[in-house]
Coordinates of C-alpha atoms in Angstrom, one line a residue:
Chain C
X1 CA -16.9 37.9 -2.5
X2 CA -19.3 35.0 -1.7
X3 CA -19.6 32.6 0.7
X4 CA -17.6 29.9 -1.1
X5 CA -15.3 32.3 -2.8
X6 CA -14.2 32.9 1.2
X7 CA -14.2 29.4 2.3
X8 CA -11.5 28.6 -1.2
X9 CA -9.4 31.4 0.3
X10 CA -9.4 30.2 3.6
X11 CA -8.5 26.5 2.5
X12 CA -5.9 28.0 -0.2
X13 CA -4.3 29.9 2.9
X14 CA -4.1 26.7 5.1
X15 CA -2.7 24.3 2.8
X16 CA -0.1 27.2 1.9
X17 CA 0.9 28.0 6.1
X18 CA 0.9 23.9 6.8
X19 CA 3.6 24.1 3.4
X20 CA 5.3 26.5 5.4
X21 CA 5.0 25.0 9.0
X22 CA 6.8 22.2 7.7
X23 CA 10.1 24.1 6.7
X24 CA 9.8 25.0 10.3
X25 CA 12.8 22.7 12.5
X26 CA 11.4 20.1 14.2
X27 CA 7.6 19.9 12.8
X28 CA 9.1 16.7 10.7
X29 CA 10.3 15.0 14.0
X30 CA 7.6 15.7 15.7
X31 CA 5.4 14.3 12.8
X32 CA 7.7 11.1 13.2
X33 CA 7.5 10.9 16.6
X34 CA 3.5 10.4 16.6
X35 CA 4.3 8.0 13.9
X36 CA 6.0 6.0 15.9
X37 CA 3.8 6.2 18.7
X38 CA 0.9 5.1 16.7
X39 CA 3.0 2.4 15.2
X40 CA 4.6 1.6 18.8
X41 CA 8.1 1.7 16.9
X42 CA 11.1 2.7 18.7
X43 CA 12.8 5.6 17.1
X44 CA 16.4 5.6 18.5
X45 CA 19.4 8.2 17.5
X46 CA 20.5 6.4 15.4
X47 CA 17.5 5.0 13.4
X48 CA 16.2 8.9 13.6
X49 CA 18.8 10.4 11.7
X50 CA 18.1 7.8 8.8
X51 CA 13.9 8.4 9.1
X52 CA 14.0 12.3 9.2
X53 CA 16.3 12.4 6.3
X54 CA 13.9 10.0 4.2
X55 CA 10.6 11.9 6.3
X56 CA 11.7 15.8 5.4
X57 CA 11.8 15.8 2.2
X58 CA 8.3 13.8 1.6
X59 CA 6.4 16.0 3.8
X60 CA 8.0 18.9 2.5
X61 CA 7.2 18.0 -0.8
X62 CA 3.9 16.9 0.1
X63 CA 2.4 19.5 1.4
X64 CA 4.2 22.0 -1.2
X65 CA 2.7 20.2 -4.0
X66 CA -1.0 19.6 -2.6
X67 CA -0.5 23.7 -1.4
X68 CA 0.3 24.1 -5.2
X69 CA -2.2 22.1 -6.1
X70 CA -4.8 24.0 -4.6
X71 CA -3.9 27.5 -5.2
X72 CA -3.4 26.2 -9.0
X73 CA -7.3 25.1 -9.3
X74 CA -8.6 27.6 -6.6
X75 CA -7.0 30.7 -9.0
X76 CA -8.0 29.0 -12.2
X77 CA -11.7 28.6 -11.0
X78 CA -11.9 32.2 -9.2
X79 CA -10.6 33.7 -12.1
X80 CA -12.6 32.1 -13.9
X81 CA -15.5 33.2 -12.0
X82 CA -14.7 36.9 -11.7
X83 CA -17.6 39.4 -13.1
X84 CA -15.4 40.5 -16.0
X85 CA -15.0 37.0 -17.6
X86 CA -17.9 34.6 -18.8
X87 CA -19.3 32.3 -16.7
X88 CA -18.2 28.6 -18.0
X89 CA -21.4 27.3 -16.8
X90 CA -24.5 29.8 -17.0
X91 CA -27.3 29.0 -15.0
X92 CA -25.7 26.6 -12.4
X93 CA -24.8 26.4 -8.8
X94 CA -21.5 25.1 -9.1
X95 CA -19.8 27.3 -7.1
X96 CA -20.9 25.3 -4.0
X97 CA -18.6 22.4 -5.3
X98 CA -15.3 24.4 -5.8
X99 CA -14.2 23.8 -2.3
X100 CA -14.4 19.8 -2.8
X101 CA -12.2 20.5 -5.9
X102 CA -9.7 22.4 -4.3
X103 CA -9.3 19.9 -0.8
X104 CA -9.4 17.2 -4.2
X105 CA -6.1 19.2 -5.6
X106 CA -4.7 19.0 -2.3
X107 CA -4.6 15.7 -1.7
X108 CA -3.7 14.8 -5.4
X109 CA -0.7 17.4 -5.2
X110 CA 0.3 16.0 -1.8
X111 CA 0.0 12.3 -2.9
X112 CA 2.1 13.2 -5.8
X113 CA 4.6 15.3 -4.3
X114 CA 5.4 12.6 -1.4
X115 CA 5.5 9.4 -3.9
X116 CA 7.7 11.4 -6.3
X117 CA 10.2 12.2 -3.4
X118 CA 10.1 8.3 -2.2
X119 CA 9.9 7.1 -5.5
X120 CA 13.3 8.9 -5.8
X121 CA 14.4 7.8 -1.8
X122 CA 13.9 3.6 -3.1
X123 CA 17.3 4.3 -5.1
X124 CA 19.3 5.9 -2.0
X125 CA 22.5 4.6 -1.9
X126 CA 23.5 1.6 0.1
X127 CA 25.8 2.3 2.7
X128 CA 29.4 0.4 1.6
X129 CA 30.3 -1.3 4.9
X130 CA 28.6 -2.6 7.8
X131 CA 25.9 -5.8 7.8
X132 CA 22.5 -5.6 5.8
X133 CA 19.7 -7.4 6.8
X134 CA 16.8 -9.0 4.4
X135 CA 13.5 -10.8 5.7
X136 CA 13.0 -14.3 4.5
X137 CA 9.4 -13.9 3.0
X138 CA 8.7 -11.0 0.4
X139 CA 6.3 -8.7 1.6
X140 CA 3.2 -8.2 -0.5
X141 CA 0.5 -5.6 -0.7
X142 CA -1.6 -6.6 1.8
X143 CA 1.1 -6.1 4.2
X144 CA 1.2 -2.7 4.0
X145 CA -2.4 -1.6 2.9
X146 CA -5.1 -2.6 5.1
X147 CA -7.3 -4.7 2.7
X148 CA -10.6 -3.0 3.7
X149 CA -9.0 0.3 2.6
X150 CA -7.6 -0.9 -0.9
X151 CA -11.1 -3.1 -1.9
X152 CA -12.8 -0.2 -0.6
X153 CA -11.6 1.5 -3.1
X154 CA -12.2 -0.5 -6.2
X155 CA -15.6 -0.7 -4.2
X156 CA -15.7 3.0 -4.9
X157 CA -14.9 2.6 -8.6
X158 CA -18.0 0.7 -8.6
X159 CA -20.3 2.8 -7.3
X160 CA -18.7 6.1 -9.6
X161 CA -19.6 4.2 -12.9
X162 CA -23.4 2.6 -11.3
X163 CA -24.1 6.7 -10.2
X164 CA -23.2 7.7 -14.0
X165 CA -24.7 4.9 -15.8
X166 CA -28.7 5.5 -13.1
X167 CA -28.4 9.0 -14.1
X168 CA -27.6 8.4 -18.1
X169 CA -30.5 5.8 -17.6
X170 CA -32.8 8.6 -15.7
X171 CA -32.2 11.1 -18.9
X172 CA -32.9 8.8 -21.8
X173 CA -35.9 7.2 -20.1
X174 CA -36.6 10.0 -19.2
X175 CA -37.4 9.8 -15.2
X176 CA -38.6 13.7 -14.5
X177 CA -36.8 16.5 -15.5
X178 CA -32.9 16.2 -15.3
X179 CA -32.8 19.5 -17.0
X180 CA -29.4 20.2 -19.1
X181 CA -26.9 17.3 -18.1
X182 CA -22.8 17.3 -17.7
X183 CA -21.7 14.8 -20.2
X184 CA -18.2 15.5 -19.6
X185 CA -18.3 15.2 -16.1
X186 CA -20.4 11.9 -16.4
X187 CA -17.6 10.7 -18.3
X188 CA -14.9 11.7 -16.2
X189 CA -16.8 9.8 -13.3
X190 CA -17.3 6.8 -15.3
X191 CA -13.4 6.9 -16.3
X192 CA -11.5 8.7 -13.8
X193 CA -12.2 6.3 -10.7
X194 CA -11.1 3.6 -12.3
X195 CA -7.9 5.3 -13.7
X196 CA -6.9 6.4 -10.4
X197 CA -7.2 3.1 -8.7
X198 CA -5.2 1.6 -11.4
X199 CA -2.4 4.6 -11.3
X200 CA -2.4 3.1 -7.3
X201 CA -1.8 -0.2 -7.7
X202 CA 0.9 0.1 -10.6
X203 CA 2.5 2.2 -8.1
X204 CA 2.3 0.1 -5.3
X205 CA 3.5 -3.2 -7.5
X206 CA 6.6 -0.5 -8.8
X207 CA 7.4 0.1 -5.5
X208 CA 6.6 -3.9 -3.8
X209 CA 9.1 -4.7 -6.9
X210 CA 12.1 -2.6 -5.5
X211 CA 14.6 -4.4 -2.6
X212 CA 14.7 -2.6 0.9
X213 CA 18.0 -1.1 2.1
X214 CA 18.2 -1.4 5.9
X215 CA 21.1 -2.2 8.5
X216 CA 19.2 -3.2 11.4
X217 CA 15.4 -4.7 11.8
X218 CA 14.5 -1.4 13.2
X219 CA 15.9 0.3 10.5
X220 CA 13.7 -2.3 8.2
X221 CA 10.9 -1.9 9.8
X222 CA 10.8 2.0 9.7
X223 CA 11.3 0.9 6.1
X224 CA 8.1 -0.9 6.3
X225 CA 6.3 1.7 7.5
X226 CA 7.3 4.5 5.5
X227 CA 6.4 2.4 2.6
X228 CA 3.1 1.9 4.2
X229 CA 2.8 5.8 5.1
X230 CA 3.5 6.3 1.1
X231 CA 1.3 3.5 0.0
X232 CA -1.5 4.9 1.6
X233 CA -0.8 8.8 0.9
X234 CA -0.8 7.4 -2.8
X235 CA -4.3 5.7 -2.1
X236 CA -6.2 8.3 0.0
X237 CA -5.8 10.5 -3.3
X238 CA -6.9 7.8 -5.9
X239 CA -9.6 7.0 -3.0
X240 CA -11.0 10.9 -3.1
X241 CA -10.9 11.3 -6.6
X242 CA -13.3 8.1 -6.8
X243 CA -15.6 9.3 -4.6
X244 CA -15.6 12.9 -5.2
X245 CA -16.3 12.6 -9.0
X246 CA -19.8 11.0 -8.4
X247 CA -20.6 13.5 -5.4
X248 CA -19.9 16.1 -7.4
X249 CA -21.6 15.0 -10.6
X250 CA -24.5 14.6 -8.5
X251 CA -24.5 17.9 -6.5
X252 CA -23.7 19.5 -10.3
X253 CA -27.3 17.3 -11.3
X254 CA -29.1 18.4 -8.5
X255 CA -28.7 22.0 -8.4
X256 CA -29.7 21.9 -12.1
X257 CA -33.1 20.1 -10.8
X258 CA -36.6 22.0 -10.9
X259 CA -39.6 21.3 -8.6
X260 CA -39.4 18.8 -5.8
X261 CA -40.0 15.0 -4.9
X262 CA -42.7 13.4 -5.8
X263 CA -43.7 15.9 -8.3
X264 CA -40.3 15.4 -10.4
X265 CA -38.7 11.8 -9.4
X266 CA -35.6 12.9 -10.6
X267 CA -35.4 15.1 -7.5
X268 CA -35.8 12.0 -4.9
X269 CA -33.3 9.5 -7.5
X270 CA -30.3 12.3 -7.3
X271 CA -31.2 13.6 -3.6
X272 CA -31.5 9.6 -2.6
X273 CA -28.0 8.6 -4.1
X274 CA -26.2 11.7 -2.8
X275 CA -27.7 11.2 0.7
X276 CA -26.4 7.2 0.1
X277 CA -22.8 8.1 -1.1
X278 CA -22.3 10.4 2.0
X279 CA -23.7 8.3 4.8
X280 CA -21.4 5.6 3.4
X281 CA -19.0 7.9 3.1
X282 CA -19.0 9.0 6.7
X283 CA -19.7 5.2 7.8
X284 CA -16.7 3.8 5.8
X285 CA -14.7 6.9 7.0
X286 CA -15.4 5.8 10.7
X287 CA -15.0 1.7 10.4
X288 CA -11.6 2.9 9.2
X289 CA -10.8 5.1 12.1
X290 CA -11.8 2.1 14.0
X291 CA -9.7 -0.2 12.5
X292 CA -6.7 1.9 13.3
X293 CA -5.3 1.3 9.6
X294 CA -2.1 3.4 10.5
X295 CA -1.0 0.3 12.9
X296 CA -1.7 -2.6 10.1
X297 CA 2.0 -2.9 8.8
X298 CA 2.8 -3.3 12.0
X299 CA 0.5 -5.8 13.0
X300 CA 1.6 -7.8 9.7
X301 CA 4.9 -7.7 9.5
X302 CA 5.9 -6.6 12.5
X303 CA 4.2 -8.1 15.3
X304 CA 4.8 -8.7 19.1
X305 CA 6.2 -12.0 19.2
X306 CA 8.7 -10.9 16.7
X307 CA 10.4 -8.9 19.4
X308 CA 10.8 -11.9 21.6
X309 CA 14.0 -12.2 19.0
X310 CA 17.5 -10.2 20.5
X311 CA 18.4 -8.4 17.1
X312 CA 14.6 -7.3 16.8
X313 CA 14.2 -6.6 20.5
X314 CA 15.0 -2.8 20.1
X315 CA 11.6 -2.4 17.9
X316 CA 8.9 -1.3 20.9
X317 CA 8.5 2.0 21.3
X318 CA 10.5 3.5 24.0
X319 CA 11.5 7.6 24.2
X320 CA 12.0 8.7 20.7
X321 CA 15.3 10.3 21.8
X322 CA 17.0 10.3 18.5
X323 CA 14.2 12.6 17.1
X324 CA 14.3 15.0 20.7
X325 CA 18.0 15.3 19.9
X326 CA 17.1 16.7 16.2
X327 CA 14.8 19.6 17.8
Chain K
X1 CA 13.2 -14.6 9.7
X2 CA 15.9 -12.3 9.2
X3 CA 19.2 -13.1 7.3
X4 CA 22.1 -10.9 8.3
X5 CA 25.4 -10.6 5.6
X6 CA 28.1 -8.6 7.0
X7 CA 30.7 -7.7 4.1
X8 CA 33.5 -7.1 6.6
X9 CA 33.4 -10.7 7.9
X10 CA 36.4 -13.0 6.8
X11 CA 33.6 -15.3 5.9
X12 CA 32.3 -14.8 2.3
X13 CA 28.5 -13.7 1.9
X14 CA 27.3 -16.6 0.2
X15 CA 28.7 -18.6 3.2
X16 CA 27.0 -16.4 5.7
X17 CA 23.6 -16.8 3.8
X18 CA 24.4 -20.4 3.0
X19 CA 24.8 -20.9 7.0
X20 CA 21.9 -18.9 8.3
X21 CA 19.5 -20.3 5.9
X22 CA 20.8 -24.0 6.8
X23 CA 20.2 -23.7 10.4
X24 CA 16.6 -21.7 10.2
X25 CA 15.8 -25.1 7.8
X26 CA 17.3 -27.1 10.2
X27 CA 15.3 -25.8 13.3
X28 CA 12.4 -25.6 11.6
X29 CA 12.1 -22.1 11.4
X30 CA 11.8 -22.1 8.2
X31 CA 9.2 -24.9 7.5
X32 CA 9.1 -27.2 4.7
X33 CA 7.6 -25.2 1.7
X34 CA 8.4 -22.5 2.3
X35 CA 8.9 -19.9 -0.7
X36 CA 11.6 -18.2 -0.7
X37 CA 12.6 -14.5 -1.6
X38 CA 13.9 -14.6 -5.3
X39 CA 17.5 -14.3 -6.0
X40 CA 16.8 -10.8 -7.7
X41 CA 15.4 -9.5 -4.5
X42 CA 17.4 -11.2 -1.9
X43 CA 20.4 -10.0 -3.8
X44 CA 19.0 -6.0 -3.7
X45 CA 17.8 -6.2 -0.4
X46 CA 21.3 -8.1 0.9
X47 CA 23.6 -5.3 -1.7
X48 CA 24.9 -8.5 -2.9
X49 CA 26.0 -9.5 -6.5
X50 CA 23.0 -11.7 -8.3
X51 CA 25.5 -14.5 -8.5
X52 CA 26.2 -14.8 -4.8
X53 CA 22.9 -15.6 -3.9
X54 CA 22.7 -17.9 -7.0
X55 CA 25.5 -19.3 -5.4
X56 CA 24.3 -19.3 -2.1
X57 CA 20.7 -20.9 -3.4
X58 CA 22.4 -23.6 -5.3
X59 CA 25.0 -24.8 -2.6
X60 CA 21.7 -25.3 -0.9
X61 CA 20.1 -27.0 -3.3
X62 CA 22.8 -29.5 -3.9
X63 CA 22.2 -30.0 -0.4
X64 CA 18.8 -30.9 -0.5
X65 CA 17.8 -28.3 1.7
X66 CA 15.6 -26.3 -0.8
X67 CA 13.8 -26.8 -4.3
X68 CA 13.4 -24.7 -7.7
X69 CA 10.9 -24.9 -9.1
X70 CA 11.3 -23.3 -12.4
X71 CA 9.4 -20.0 -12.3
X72 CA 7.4 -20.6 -9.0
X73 CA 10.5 -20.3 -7.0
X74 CA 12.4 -21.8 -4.7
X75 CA 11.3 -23.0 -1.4
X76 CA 12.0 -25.2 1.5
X77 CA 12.4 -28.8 0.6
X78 CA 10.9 -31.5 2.2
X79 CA 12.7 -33.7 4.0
X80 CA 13.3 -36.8 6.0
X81 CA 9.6 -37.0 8.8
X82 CA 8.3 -34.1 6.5
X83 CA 8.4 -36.5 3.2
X84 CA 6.2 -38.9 5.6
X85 CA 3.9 -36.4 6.7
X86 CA 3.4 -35.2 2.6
X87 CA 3.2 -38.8 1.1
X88 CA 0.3 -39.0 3.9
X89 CA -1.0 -36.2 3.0
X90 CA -1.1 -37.5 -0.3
X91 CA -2.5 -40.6 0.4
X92 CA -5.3 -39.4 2.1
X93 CA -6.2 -37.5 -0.5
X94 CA -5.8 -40.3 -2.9
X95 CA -8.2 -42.2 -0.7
X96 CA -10.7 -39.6 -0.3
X97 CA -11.1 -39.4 -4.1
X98 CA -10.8 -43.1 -4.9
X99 CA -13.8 -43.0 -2.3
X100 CA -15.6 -40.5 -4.1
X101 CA -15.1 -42.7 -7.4
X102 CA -16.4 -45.8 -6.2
X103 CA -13.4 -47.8 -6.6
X104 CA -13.3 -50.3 -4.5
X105 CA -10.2 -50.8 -2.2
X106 CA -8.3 -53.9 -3.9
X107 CA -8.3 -51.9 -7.5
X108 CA -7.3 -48.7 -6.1
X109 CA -4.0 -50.3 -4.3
X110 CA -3.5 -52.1 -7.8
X111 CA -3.8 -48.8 -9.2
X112 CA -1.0 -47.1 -7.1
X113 CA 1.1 -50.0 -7.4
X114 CA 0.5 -49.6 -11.1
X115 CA 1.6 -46.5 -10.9
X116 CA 4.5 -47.1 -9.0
X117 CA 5.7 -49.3 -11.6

């Protein structure tokens, strides 16, 4: 067993414990509990009951699906790769990319498992008695997505199809020696970006469309911010797939490549765009983690002078008690 | 803004939307303009029949207190200081463009009163 072979296993083996930590009592609630820390959201008895019941079966599902996910591919490609079958792709180092596919899986499975459970969650039933509440404005996307994480996306989209179409330009031209060339791939990273991004934001306008069942503005707001926890589950997988076609296409293209730069330019055109897609992959991945994205719905449609109100006074974030007395 | 409809209440729900609605018009918290949520949605989000909020919309309405615009929506209407403050508005802009037009200022009151009939 190689190097990579071990490092599939070891993320196979993760994503199927994490599956199983979350069947554990009280993972859930502590998962909400940092959620509402981040989001400075007061999670009271009352409101917890409601948020675990919607929260449980998401993660669950989540993490089952994206575990799924990636022992699906990871057993399909080792298999694939054993001595006694035929290797689908004689000749090339493609081994070194079947980790990317598998955490790829993952997050696909995941996103898919948690928006199919609160896809099914928008059609709860209302509760027959008591008051309901409704905000006056309807929320729209950009309430619950920060917008530098949704443009960055179609940004992403962009700079799949510009990789394909430089490299399908480098082998007709010809520009050095590309040596034998994925087609399929290519098309599936001039395609598949854009497919993903517009799976997300059907989604996201399919769940915008539906009407929010709450009690209480806390209860609303935890509404709000599930939907954004969803919204953006849903995106960080149509956001991978869009950026891991084109790394992989181009780690597939350079592993195929002979010589070295200058002698074949092919080598410093593939190297060069790789070594841009991950430093603005890394960059992008920090201005995010800067911009505290997880805090934006709040910020939008939640923010501090809205507490100044009596009936929305209980939203800061006090002692989640309600999800201490589910432990 | 927050509209609250409790179905236990003697008072019927379009009355309690009708009410909470008039006074966050009246106080200005919900300013002139203002779009607001469709019937469809307000009636999910409230549990609410689709003809109660109808209802609830077109009390208002005949009230003055809010416009439909066909498919745009409805929003807050403008009313009494506010229809000042817009025809300004207007105005201004008329000017500004009559300006950029070269009209001098005797033709383009003729013009308005013209269009005034």
């Amino acid at each position: 067993m190689d190097r990579t072979q071990s490092l599939v296993i070891v993320l196979v083996v993760a994503a199927v414990a994490w599956a199983v930590i979350t069947l554990v009592p009280g993972v859930v609630a502590r998962a909400a509990d940092r959620y509402a820390r981040a989001l400075d959201l007061r999670l009271d008895a009352a409101t917890a009951d409601d948020v675990l019941t919607r929260m449980r079966p998401r993660e669950r599902a989540g993490a089952w699906a994206g575990a799924l996910a990636a022992s699906a591919v990871a057993g399909v490609a080792l298999v694939t790769a054993a001595p006694t079958t035929p290797d689908p792709w004689p000749g090339r180092e493609d081994a070194s990319v079947l980790p990317l596919v598998v955490v790829g899986a993952y997050f696909l499975g995941h996103a898919l498992g948690h928006a199919g459970v609160a896809w099914a969650q928008v059609r709860r039933p209302r509760p027959p008695e008591g008051p309901r509440v409704a905000r006056l404005r309807t929320p729209t996307h950009a309430d619950y997505v920060p917008p530098h994480e949704r443009w960055s996306g179609w940004v992403a989209v962009g700079v799949a199809a510009v990789v394909a179409l430089v490299l399908v330009v480098a082998y007709v031209l010809p520009v050095g020696e590309l040596g034998a060339f994925p087609w399929a791939l290519l098309a599936a990273t001039l395609v598949l970006p854009g497919l993903a991004m517009a799976a997300y934001e059907l989604t996201a306008r399919r769940v915008l469309d539906r009407g929010q069942v709450a009690e209480t503005p806390l209860a609303l707001a935890w509404d709000d911010a599930l939907r954004s926890r969803m919204l953006r589950d849903v995106l960080t997988a149509a956001l991978f797939v869009t950026y891991a076609l084109p790394v992989w296409l181009l780690l597939l293209v350079g592993g195929d490549l002979t010589g070295g730069w200058p002698g074949n330019p092919a080598v410093g055109l593939v190297n060069g765009m790789l070594l841009l897609l991950l430093g603005a992959g890394v960059v992008m991945a920090l201005v995010s983690a800067g911009l505290r994205p997880r805090r934006h719905v709040r910020e939008r449609l939640w923010p501090a002078g809205t507490a100044a109100r009596p009936a929305e006074s209980d939203l800061e974030a006090g002692p989640a008690a309600g999800t201490e007395a589910q432990r | 803004m927050m509209l609250v409809v409790d179905p236990t209440s003697h008072v019927p729900p379009y009355e309690q939307a009708r009410r909470q609605l008039l006074a966050l018009i009246e106080s200005g918290e919900l300013p002139p303009g203002h779009r607001l949520p469709t019937v469809r949605r307000l009636a999910e989000d409230l549990g609410l029949a689709v003809n109660t909020v109808a209802r609830t919309y077109r009390e208002l309405e005949q009230e003055g207190a809010v416009q439909t615009r066909g498919r745009h929506g409805t929003f807050v209407a403008v009313r009494g200081a506010d229809v000042e403050r817009e025809a300004a508005r207007a105005a201004q802009q008329y000017a500004r463009r009559v300006r950029e037009l070269g009209v001098d200022p005797g033709t383009a009151v003729r013009l308005v009163q013209d269009a005034l009939g």
